[in-house]
Amino acid sequence: MPWRETLSPVRMERVALVAPLEARLEMLTEVARSEAVELDLPYEPGTGPEEYNRAAEAAVVHGPVAALVGWSPSRALPDLQSALEPHGASAVVIRRPQGAQPPTLLTGDEPRRRQVPALSRLLVDTYTTVPYADLDPARIAGVAYVVMFGMMFGDAGQGALLVIAGLMIRFLKVPWLERFRRTWLFITGAGLAAVFFGFLYGEFFGPTGVIPVLWLDPLEEPIPLLVAAVVLGAALLAGSYALGTINRVREGGWGYALYARSGLAGALLFAAVGLVAWGLLASSPLILVIAGVAALLALVLMFIGLFTESGGGATGGLQASVELVDSVVQLGSNLVSFARLAAFGLTHAALMMVVWQATSALWAPDWRAVLAILVFIIGNALTFALEGLVAGIQALRLEYYELFSRVFQDEGRRFRPWNPEANDPSVTAEVSAPVERHHP
């Protein structure tokens, strides 16, 4: 499957299921078996034999024909059509109601190929259901997460332990590991990121001197590390604005994206902040003037969008002004928030230095060597557990509050295929004839 298809929800079609009156139950049996249609029913669908009768009775009847409408993945329609033809029924694609949002079915979640979702998928699902019109950032979010984790947990030795743990979960055929199987790639990726930053920091179970410092020592050069964390955050924010702009265009067109805080207007303001930083570093008045013009244009566009959303008038103007100031402050705070990547990286390095210094102080060619080894092992274990938990939580916090808040503006709804037998395998379609319900 082309990787581009994994970035968007599966294409949905509005369909009408049409069958002769006497074939309604057969049609519904095939629909349930295919798990390819979410029916629009005037009640909450249930399970059990009676559900077939209820759905049949909800059909619109016109002369000898009964019809139901719903949503179906476009690539599931050929198989559904083939299954319905022997019963004289059909699934007809109809026009989508104006303003209706189709349900979301993500690639890999189709009923016939459904798998346990990867943790990168759960990162997004825990935050929201991807709207049908939006791009699905699950894979990109997974990469961003492990990079942020690695920067805070930079230690080649402890990262290698994570890699080993991930590979063991993947390849060891141990029953109690089955429940963790979906996490293996995520854990391995986080471990590789930690190994990478560990080599950059010269950390191997602490500042042991086993590997040289390839970039900087966090405790010796905290300011460059802080700057690097903010630069990485700026790159991630730029990516979130790019995804947000694409989503705003897909949701409401270029006009909607132009004035949105998470669309072109917000991206332009963010670019203006970058130009200001560039202009100050380069001591270039021209760049600063361009940055000022870009910022002014962005603020005007954002105000127009906020004013329109508020309903206009004096109250709307006041509300738009407050939200505009809040947007500017929020942008600055979100950018600075990525400094925690450096802060927790420093914390990790400091804790490991304490462990290593204690180990070195105790080491001697006698019984104290055993004590030194115990201090080294216990210190590493405690730091591993504590910093692993902290880095995991902080990376998740940055993902949700700083990045996803720009990628998503609305919440979608999941595709729920109609299938009365989904939770009750013993149910069959052996039901009595339904009561006809005629509509003028």
Short mmCIF file of C-alpha atoms in Angstrom, two decimals:
data_model
loop_
_atom_site.label_atom_id
_atom_site.label_comp_id
_atom_site.label_asym_id
_atom_site.label_seq_id
_atom_site.Cartn_x
_atom_site.Cartn_y
_atom_site.Cartn_z
CA MET A 1 0.00 0.00 0.00
CA PRO A 2 1.42 3.45 -0.92
CA TRP A 3 2.53 5.30 2.20
CA ARG A 4 0.46 8.33 1.14
CA GLU A 5 -2.72 6.32 1.73
CA THR A 6 -1.79 5.89 5.39
CA LEU A 7 -1.84 9.68 5.91
CA SER A 8 -5.58 10.04 5.28
CA PRO A 9 -8.69 8.20 6.48
CA VAL A 10 -10.18 5.65 4.10
CA ARG A 11 -12.42 7.27 1.47
CA MET A 12 -16.08 7.02 2.43
CA GLU A 13 -19.16 6.99 0.19
CA ARG A 14 -22.75 7.78 1.04
CA VAL A 15 -24.72 4.70 -0.03
CA ALA A 16 -28.33 3.63 -0.32
CA LEU A 17 -29.02 -0.06 0.26
CA VAL A 18 -31.98 -1.04 -1.90
CA ALA A 19 -33.76 -4.42 -1.93
CA PRO A 20 -37.17 -5.95 -2.70
CA LEU A 21 -39.40 -6.05 0.37
CA GLU A 22 -39.13 -9.80 0.67
CA ALA A 23 -35.29 -9.67 0.51
CA ARG A 24 -34.71 -7.15 3.28
CA LEU A 25 -33.45 -9.71 5.75
CA GLU A 26 -31.12 -11.31 3.21
CA MET A 27 -29.71 -7.89 2.34
CA LEU A 28 -29.14 -7.04 6.00
CA THR A 29 -27.52 -10.42 6.60
CA GLU A 30 -24.98 -9.70 3.84
CA VAL A 31 -24.41 -6.18 5.15
CA ALA A 32 -23.73 -7.50 8.63
CA ARG A 33 -21.41 -10.18 7.29
CA SER A 34 -19.42 -7.66 5.24
CA GLU A 35 -19.02 -5.18 8.12
CA ALA A 36 -18.79 -2.56 5.38
CA VAL A 37 -21.72 -0.22 6.13
CA GLU A 38 -22.55 2.11 8.98
CA LEU A 39 -26.33 2.41 8.81
CA ASP A 40 -28.18 5.60 9.65
CA LEU A 41 -30.84 4.27 11.99
CA PRO A 42 -33.35 6.20 14.14
CA TYR A 43 -32.15 4.31 17.22
CA GLU A 44 -28.91 3.09 18.79
CA PRO A 45 -28.00 -0.20 17.09
CA GLY A 46 -27.83 -3.26 19.30
CA THR A 47 -27.00 -6.93 18.99
CA GLY A 48 -29.07 -10.09 18.80
CA PRO A 49 -31.59 -11.58 16.37
CA GLU A 50 -34.15 -8.84 17.03
CA GLU A 51 -31.75 -6.24 15.59
CA TYR A 52 -32.36 -7.54 12.08
CA ASN A 53 -36.09 -6.97 12.49
CA ARG A 54 -35.57 -3.50 13.96
CA ALA A 55 -33.31 -2.45 11.08
CA ALA A 56 -35.72 -3.89 8.51
CA GLU A 57 -38.63 -2.03 10.07
CA ALA A 58 -36.59 1.22 9.95
CA ALA A 59 -36.22 0.96 6.17
CA VAL A 60 -38.04 3.42 3.96
CA VAL A 61 -40.58 1.49 1.90
CA HIS A 62 -41.77 2.70 -1.49
CA GLY A 63 -43.98 0.25 -3.36
CA PRO A 64 -42.19 -3.11 -3.63
CA VAL A 65 -38.80 -1.67 -2.66
CA ALA A 66 -37.19 -0.95 0.73
CA ALA A 67 -34.11 1.22 1.28
CA LEU A 68 -31.66 2.16 4.02
CA VAL A 69 -28.85 4.69 3.86
CA GLY A 70 -25.44 4.82 5.47
CA TRP A 71 -21.70 5.17 4.94
CA SER A 72 -19.32 2.64 3.41
CA PRO A 73 -15.61 2.58 2.53
CA SER A 74 -15.36 3.00 -1.24
CA ARG A 75 -12.98 0.07 -1.63
CA ALA A 76 -15.40 -2.24 0.17
CA LEU A 77 -18.27 -1.53 -2.24
CA PRO A 78 -17.33 -3.98 -5.05
CA ASP A 79 -17.36 -6.96 -2.68
CA LEU A 80 -20.58 -5.73 -1.07
CA GLN A 81 -22.22 -5.35 -4.47
CA SER A 82 -21.23 -8.89 -5.39
CA ALA A 83 -22.70 -10.23 -2.15
CA LEU A 84 -26.01 -8.37 -2.62
CA GLU A 85 -26.64 -9.18 -6.29
CA PRO A 86 -27.93 -12.77 -5.75
CA HIS A 87 -30.69 -11.34 -3.55
CA GLY A 88 -31.76 -8.71 -6.06
CA ALA A 89 -30.35 -5.99 -3.80
CA SER A 90 -27.81 -3.29 -4.47
CA ALA A 91 -25.65 -0.62 -2.82
CA VAL A 92 -25.97 2.64 -4.71
CA VAL A 93 -23.61 5.59 -4.21
CA ILE A 94 -25.62 8.76 -3.59
CA ARG A 95 -24.78 12.40 -3.03
CA ARG A 96 -23.32 13.29 0.33
CA PRO A 97 -25.60 15.58 2.40
CA GLN A 98 -24.24 19.11 2.54
CA GLY A 99 -22.30 19.72 5.74
CA ALA A 100 -22.34 16.06 6.78
CA GLN A 101 -19.06 14.69 8.10
CA PRO A 102 -18.46 11.06 7.14
CA PRO A 103 -17.23 8.70 9.86
CA THR A 104 -13.51 8.05 10.10
CA LEU A 105 -11.98 4.69 9.22
CA LEU A 106 -8.19 4.68 9.34
CA THR A 107 -6.02 2.49 7.13
CA GLY A 108 -5.36 -0.81 8.87
CA ASP A 109 -8.55 -0.60 10.95
CA GLU A 110 -10.84 -2.16 8.36
CA PRO A 111 -12.83 -5.03 9.90
CA ARG A 112 -11.29 -7.67 7.63
CA ARG A 113 -7.71 -6.59 8.32
CA ARG A 114 -8.00 -5.05 11.76
CA GLN A 115 -4.92 -5.41 13.93
CA VAL A 116 -3.97 -4.35 17.43
CA PRO A 117 -3.09 -0.67 16.99
CA ALA A 118 0.51 0.41 17.37
CA LEU A 119 1.37 2.87 20.11
CA SER A 120 1.89 5.62 17.54
CA ARG A 121 -1.75 5.08 16.56
CA LEU A 122 -2.80 5.17 20.22
CA LEU A 123 -0.94 8.48 20.68
CA VAL A 124 -3.44 10.12 18.33
CA ASP A 125 -6.50 8.08 19.33
CA THR A 126 -6.05 9.01 22.99
CA TYR A 127 -6.10 12.68 22.03
CA THR A 128 -8.94 12.64 19.51
CA THR A 129 -10.61 10.77 16.69
CA VAL A 130 -9.09 12.05 13.46
CA PRO A 131 -11.75 14.02 11.54
CA TYR A 132 -12.56 12.51 8.16
CA ALA A 133 -11.18 15.51 6.27
CA ASP A 134 -7.86 15.62 8.15
CA LEU A 135 -4.52 13.99 7.66
CA ASP A 136 -3.65 11.26 10.13
CA PRO A 137 -0.32 12.22 11.80
CA ALA A 138 0.14 8.96 13.73
CA ARG A 139 3.43 7.91 12.14
CA ILE A 140 4.88 11.42 12.24
CA ALA A 141 3.75 11.78 15.86
CA GLY A 142 5.51 8.52 16.76
CA VAL A 143 8.80 9.75 15.28
CA ALA A 144 8.51 13.13 17.04
CA TYR A 145 7.80 11.38 20.34
CA VAL A 146 10.85 9.12 20.26
CA VAL A 147 13.13 12.01 19.25
CA MET A 148 11.94 14.12 22.19
CA PHE A 149 12.25 11.13 24.51
CA GLY A 150 15.78 10.46 23.32
CA MET A 151 16.90 14.04 23.92
CA MET A 152 15.70 13.86 27.53
CA PHE A 153 16.93 10.29 28.11
CA GLY A 154 20.26 10.59 26.33
CA ASP A 155 22.39 7.67 27.50
CA ALA A 156 23.86 5.12 25.12
CA GLY A 157 23.98 2.35 27.74
CA GLN A 158 20.46 2.75 29.09
CA GLY A 159 19.15 3.33 25.57
CA ALA A 160 20.73 0.03 24.51
CA LEU A 161 18.81 -1.67 27.32
CA LEU A 162 15.58 -0.26 25.85
CA VAL A 163 16.54 -1.56 22.41
CA ILE A 164 17.22 -5.02 23.84
CA ALA A 165 13.91 -4.94 25.72
CA GLY A 166 12.06 -4.00 22.53
CA LEU A 167 13.67 -6.78 20.52
CA MET A 168 12.98 -9.32 23.26
CA ILE A 169 9.30 -8.33 23.29
CA ARG A 170 9.22 -8.75 19.52
CA PHE A 171 11.02 -12.06 19.11
CA LEU A 172 10.74 -14.01 22.37
CA LYS A 173 7.86 -16.48 22.21
CA VAL A 174 6.83 -16.04 25.83
CA PRO A 175 3.06 -16.03 26.55
CA TRP A 176 3.12 -13.21 29.10
CA LEU A 177 4.92 -10.95 26.60
CA GLU A 178 2.12 -11.22 24.04
CA ARG A 179 0.17 -8.36 25.58
CA PHE A 180 3.16 -6.05 25.07
CA ARG A 181 3.90 -7.13 21.50
CA ARG A 182 2.50 -3.98 19.92
CA THR A 183 4.95 -1.84 21.92
CA TRP A 184 8.15 -3.39 20.61
CA LEU A 185 8.79 -0.97 17.74
CA PHE A 186 7.98 2.02 19.92
CA ILE A 187 10.33 0.89 22.71
CA THR A 188 13.07 0.03 20.23
CA GLY A 189 12.73 3.41 18.53
CA ALA A 190 12.88 5.25 21.84
CA GLY A 191 15.96 3.24 22.78
CA LEU A 192 17.71 4.03 19.49
CA ALA A 193 16.98 7.74 19.97
CA ALA A 194 18.41 7.55 23.50
CA VAL A 195 21.53 5.77 22.15
CA PHE A 196 21.95 8.46 19.48
CA PHE A 197 21.78 11.33 21.97
CA GLY A 198 23.91 9.35 24.41
CA PHE A 199 26.73 9.29 21.88
CA LEU A 200 26.26 13.02 21.28
CA TYR A 201 26.47 13.67 25.04
CA GLY A 202 29.23 11.14 25.72
CA GLU A 203 26.99 9.30 28.19
CA PHE A 204 27.24 5.51 28.65
CA PHE A 205 25.60 4.59 31.96
CA GLY A 206 26.66 8.09 32.98
CA PRO A 207 29.88 10.03 32.28
CA THR A 208 31.96 6.87 32.47
CA GLY A 209 34.39 7.90 29.70
CA VAL A 210 33.58 4.77 27.68
CA ILE A 211 32.56 6.89 24.71
CA PRO A 212 33.78 10.39 23.81
CA VAL A 213 31.58 13.47 23.71
CA LEU A 214 30.64 13.96 20.06
CA TRP A 215 28.64 17.16 20.47
CA LEU A 216 28.39 18.58 23.98
CA ASP A 217 28.44 17.62 27.64
CA PRO A 218 25.02 18.63 29.04
CA LEU A 219 26.42 19.66 32.42
CA GLU A 220 29.33 21.60 30.92
CA GLU A 221 27.38 23.35 28.17
CA PRO A 222 23.77 23.80 29.32
CA ILE A 223 23.11 26.96 27.27
CA PRO A 224 23.86 25.38 23.87
CA LEU A 225 21.72 22.42 24.90
CA LEU A 226 18.89 24.78 25.84
CA VAL A 227 19.16 26.56 22.49
CA ALA A 228 19.17 23.23 20.66
CA ALA A 229 16.02 22.15 22.51
CA VAL A 230 14.20 25.35 21.52
CA VAL A 231 15.39 24.99 17.90
CA LEU A 232 14.11 21.40 17.83
CA GLY A 233 10.84 22.62 19.30
CA ALA A 234 10.63 25.30 16.61
CA ALA A 235 11.10 22.64 13.92
CA LEU A 236 8.36 20.48 15.45
CA LEU A 237 6.04 23.48 15.75
CA ALA A 238 6.71 24.33 12.10
CA GLY A 239 5.69 20.80 11.18
CA SER A 240 2.52 21.06 13.26
CA TYR A 241 1.62 24.35 11.56
CA ALA A 242 2.19 22.73 8.16
CA LEU A 243 -0.10 19.82 9.04
CA GLY A 244 -2.61 22.20 10.61
CA THR A 245 -2.71 24.35 7.48
CA ILE A 246 -3.26 21.30 5.28
CA ASN A 247 -6.07 20.16 7.55
CA ARG A 248 -7.73 23.58 7.56
CA VAL A 249 -7.64 23.60 3.74
CA ARG A 250 -9.14 20.10 3.62
CA GLU A 251 -11.80 21.06 6.17
CA GLY A 252 -12.96 24.38 4.76
CA GLY A 253 -10.87 25.44 1.78
CA TRP A 254 -8.19 28.08 1.39
CA GLY A 255 -10.44 30.86 2.65
CA TYR A 256 -10.91 29.09 5.97
CA ALA A 257 -7.22 28.22 6.25
CA LEU A 258 -6.16 31.81 5.51
CA TYR A 259 -7.68 33.23 8.72
CA ALA A 260 -7.23 30.27 11.07
CA ARG A 261 -4.88 30.45 14.05
CA SER A 262 -3.73 26.93 13.24
CA GLY A 263 -3.72 27.65 9.52
CA LEU A 264 -1.94 30.10 7.25
CA ALA A 265 -2.39 33.08 9.60
CA GLY A 266 -0.87 31.22 12.53
CA ALA A 267 1.93 29.80 10.35
CA LEU A 268 2.73 33.31 9.09
CA LEU A 269 2.96 34.65 12.64
CA PHE A 270 5.24 31.76 13.58
CA ALA A 271 7.40 32.47 10.53
CA ALA A 272 7.58 36.13 11.58
CA VAL A 273 8.95 35.06 14.98
CA GLY A 274 11.61 33.04 13.18
CA LEU A 275 12.48 36.02 10.99
CA VAL A 276 12.86 38.20 14.08
CA ALA A 277 15.33 35.72 15.55
CA TRP A 278 17.21 35.57 12.25
CA GLY A 279 17.27 39.35 11.91
CA LEU A 280 18.62 39.81 15.44
CA LEU A 281 21.34 37.20 14.94
CA ALA A 282 22.32 38.65 11.56
CA SER A 283 21.90 42.27 12.71
CA SER A 284 19.85 42.86 9.59
CA PRO A 285 17.29 45.70 9.70
CA LEU A 286 15.79 44.52 6.40
CA ILE A 287 14.93 41.10 7.80
CA LEU A 288 13.44 42.71 10.90
CA VAL A 289 11.25 44.97 8.72
CA ILE A 290 10.06 41.96 6.72
CA ALA A 291 9.33 40.15 10.00
CA GLY A 292 7.31 43.13 11.26
CA VAL A 293 5.23 43.30 8.08
CA ALA A 294 4.61 39.54 8.17
CA ALA A 295 3.61 39.68 11.86
CA LEU A 296 1.22 42.60 11.24
CA LEU A 297 -0.40 40.81 8.30
CA ALA A 298 -0.73 37.61 10.34
CA LEU A 299 -2.34 39.44 13.26
CA VAL A 300 -4.83 41.18 10.95
CA LEU A 301 -5.81 37.87 9.32
CA MET A 302 -6.15 36.15 12.69
CA PHE A 303 -8.27 39.00 14.05
CA ILE A 304 -10.61 38.80 11.06
CA GLY A 305 -11.00 35.06 11.57
CA LEU A 306 -11.60 35.41 15.31
CA PHE A 307 -14.00 38.30 14.79
CA THR A 308 -16.01 36.26 12.31
CA GLU A 309 -16.12 33.25 14.62
CA SER A 310 -17.32 35.39 17.52
CA GLY A 311 -20.33 36.65 15.58
CA GLY A 312 -19.21 40.26 15.08
CA GLY A 313 -20.33 43.37 16.88
CA ALA A 314 -18.70 45.12 19.82
CA THR A 315 -18.74 42.01 21.98
CA GLY A 316 -17.26 39.98 19.17
CA GLY A 317 -14.53 42.55 18.65
CA LEU A 318 -13.60 42.47 22.33
CA GLN A 319 -13.59 38.68 22.35
CA ALA A 320 -11.46 38.56 19.19
CA SER A 321 -8.97 41.02 20.70
CA VAL A 322 -8.58 38.96 23.87
CA GLU A 323 -8.17 35.74 21.90
CA LEU A 324 -5.64 37.42 19.61
CA VAL A 325 -3.47 38.44 22.57
CA ASP A 326 -3.89 34.95 24.00
CA SER A 327 -2.75 33.42 20.70
CA VAL A 328 0.44 35.50 20.69
CA VAL A 329 1.23 34.68 24.33
CA GLN A 330 0.45 31.02 23.75
CA LEU A 331 2.79 30.86 20.76
CA GLY A 332 5.65 32.23 22.86
CA SER A 333 4.93 29.92 25.80
CA ASN A 334 4.62 26.89 23.54
CA LEU A 335 8.00 27.60 21.98
CA VAL A 336 9.69 28.14 25.34
CA SER A 337 8.01 24.99 26.66
CA PHE A 338 10.38 22.89 24.56
CA ALA A 339 13.19 24.03 26.84
CA ARG A 340 12.12 21.15 29.06
CA LEU A 341 13.83 18.83 26.57
CA ALA A 342 17.12 20.34 27.72
CA ALA A 343 16.06 20.65 31.37
CA PHE A 344 15.24 16.97 31.76
CA GLY A 345 18.28 16.00 29.72
CA LEU A 346 20.35 17.96 32.25
CA THR A 347 18.54 16.25 35.12
CA HIS A 348 19.30 12.83 33.68
CA ALA A 349 22.97 13.71 33.21
CA ALA A 350 23.21 15.14 36.75
CA LEU A 351 21.71 12.05 38.34
CA MET A 352 24.04 9.77 36.41
CA MET A 353 27.02 11.91 37.40
CA VAL A 354 26.08 11.50 41.07
CA VAL A 355 25.84 7.73 40.59
CA TRP A 356 29.19 7.60 38.80
CA GLN A 357 30.95 9.79 41.35
CA ALA A 358 29.61 7.64 44.20
CA THR A 359 30.75 4.52 42.38
CA SER A 360 34.24 5.97 41.77
CA ALA A 361 34.57 7.11 45.39
CA LEU A 362 33.74 3.63 46.69
CA TRP A 363 35.86 1.69 44.23
CA ALA A 364 38.88 -0.09 45.64
CA PRO A 365 40.59 -3.43 44.95
CA ASP A 366 38.97 -5.11 47.95
CA TRP A 367 35.50 -5.78 49.37
CA ARG A 368 34.49 -2.18 48.63
CA ALA A 369 34.42 -3.05 44.93
CA VAL A 370 31.29 -5.10 45.54
CA LEU A 371 29.67 -2.12 47.24
CA ALA A 372 30.68 0.14 44.36
CA ILE A 373 29.16 -2.24 41.83
CA LEU A 374 25.92 -2.39 43.84
CA VAL A 375 25.76 1.42 43.98
CA PHE A 376 26.35 1.58 40.22
CA ILE A 377 23.65 -1.00 39.43
CA ILE A 378 21.05 0.34 41.87
CA GLY A 379 21.73 3.95 40.90
CA ASN A 380 21.34 3.16 37.22
CA ALA A 381 18.16 1.18 37.88
CA LEU A 382 16.57 4.00 39.87
CA THR A 383 17.59 6.65 37.35
CA PHE A 384 16.41 4.46 34.48
CA ALA A 385 12.97 4.01 36.06
CA LEU A 386 12.54 7.60 37.22
CA GLU A 387 13.88 9.38 34.16
CA GLY A 388 12.22 6.94 31.78
CA LEU A 389 8.85 7.74 33.34
CA VAL A 390 9.49 11.49 33.41
CA ALA A 391 10.79 11.64 29.84
CA GLY A 392 7.85 9.58 28.62
CA ILE A 393 5.30 11.84 30.30
CA GLN A 394 6.98 15.08 29.24
CA ALA A 395 7.26 13.97 25.61
CA LEU A 396 3.56 13.09 25.69
CA ARG A 397 2.70 16.47 27.19
CA LEU A 398 4.63 18.32 24.46
CA GLU A 399 2.98 16.16 21.79
CA TYR A 400 -0.53 16.91 22.99
CA TYR A 401 -0.43 20.52 24.14
CA GLU A 402 2.11 22.07 21.78
CA LEU A 403 1.72 20.02 18.60
CA PHE A 404 -1.68 18.32 18.37
CA SER A 405 -3.48 21.49 19.45
CA ARG A 406 -2.44 22.96 16.08
CA VAL A 407 -2.95 19.88 13.95
CA PHE A 408 -6.55 19.30 15.08
CA GLN A 409 -9.41 21.75 15.55
CA ASP A 410 -12.41 19.43 15.42
CA GLU A 411 -13.08 15.88 16.54
CA GLY A 412 -14.19 13.17 14.18
CA ARG A 413 -16.32 10.13 14.87
CA ARG A 414 -15.35 6.53 14.34
CA PHE A 415 -16.78 4.34 11.63
CA ARG A 416 -19.09 1.83 13.32
CA PRO A 417 -20.09 -0.91 10.86
CA TRP A 418 -23.55 -2.32 11.48
CA ASN A 419 -23.25 -5.94 12.61
CA PRO A 420 -25.68 -7.43 15.17
CA GLU A 421 -23.37 -10.43 15.50
CA ALA A 422 -20.24 -8.44 16.32
CA ASN A 423 -20.42 -9.10 20.05
CA ASP A 424 -22.47 -12.28 19.93
CA PRO A 425 -21.05 -14.96 17.60
CA SER A 426 -23.94 -17.31 18.38
CA VAL A 427 -26.50 -15.00 16.82
CA THR A 428 -27.87 -16.07 13.44
CA ALA A 429 -30.05 -14.33 10.96
CA GLU A 430 -32.95 -16.72 11.51
CA VAL A 431 -35.54 -14.11 12.37
CA SER A 432 -39.20 -13.68 11.67
CA ALA A 433 -40.67 -11.49 8.96
CA PRO A 434 -40.61 -7.81 9.89
CA VAL A 435 -43.55 -5.51 10.13
CA GLU A 436 -43.79 -3.34 7.02
CA ARG A 437 -43.58 0.40 7.46
CA HIS A 438 -44.77 2.42 4.49
CA HIS A 439 -43.84 6.05 3.85
CA PRO A 440 -45.65 8.34 1.44
#
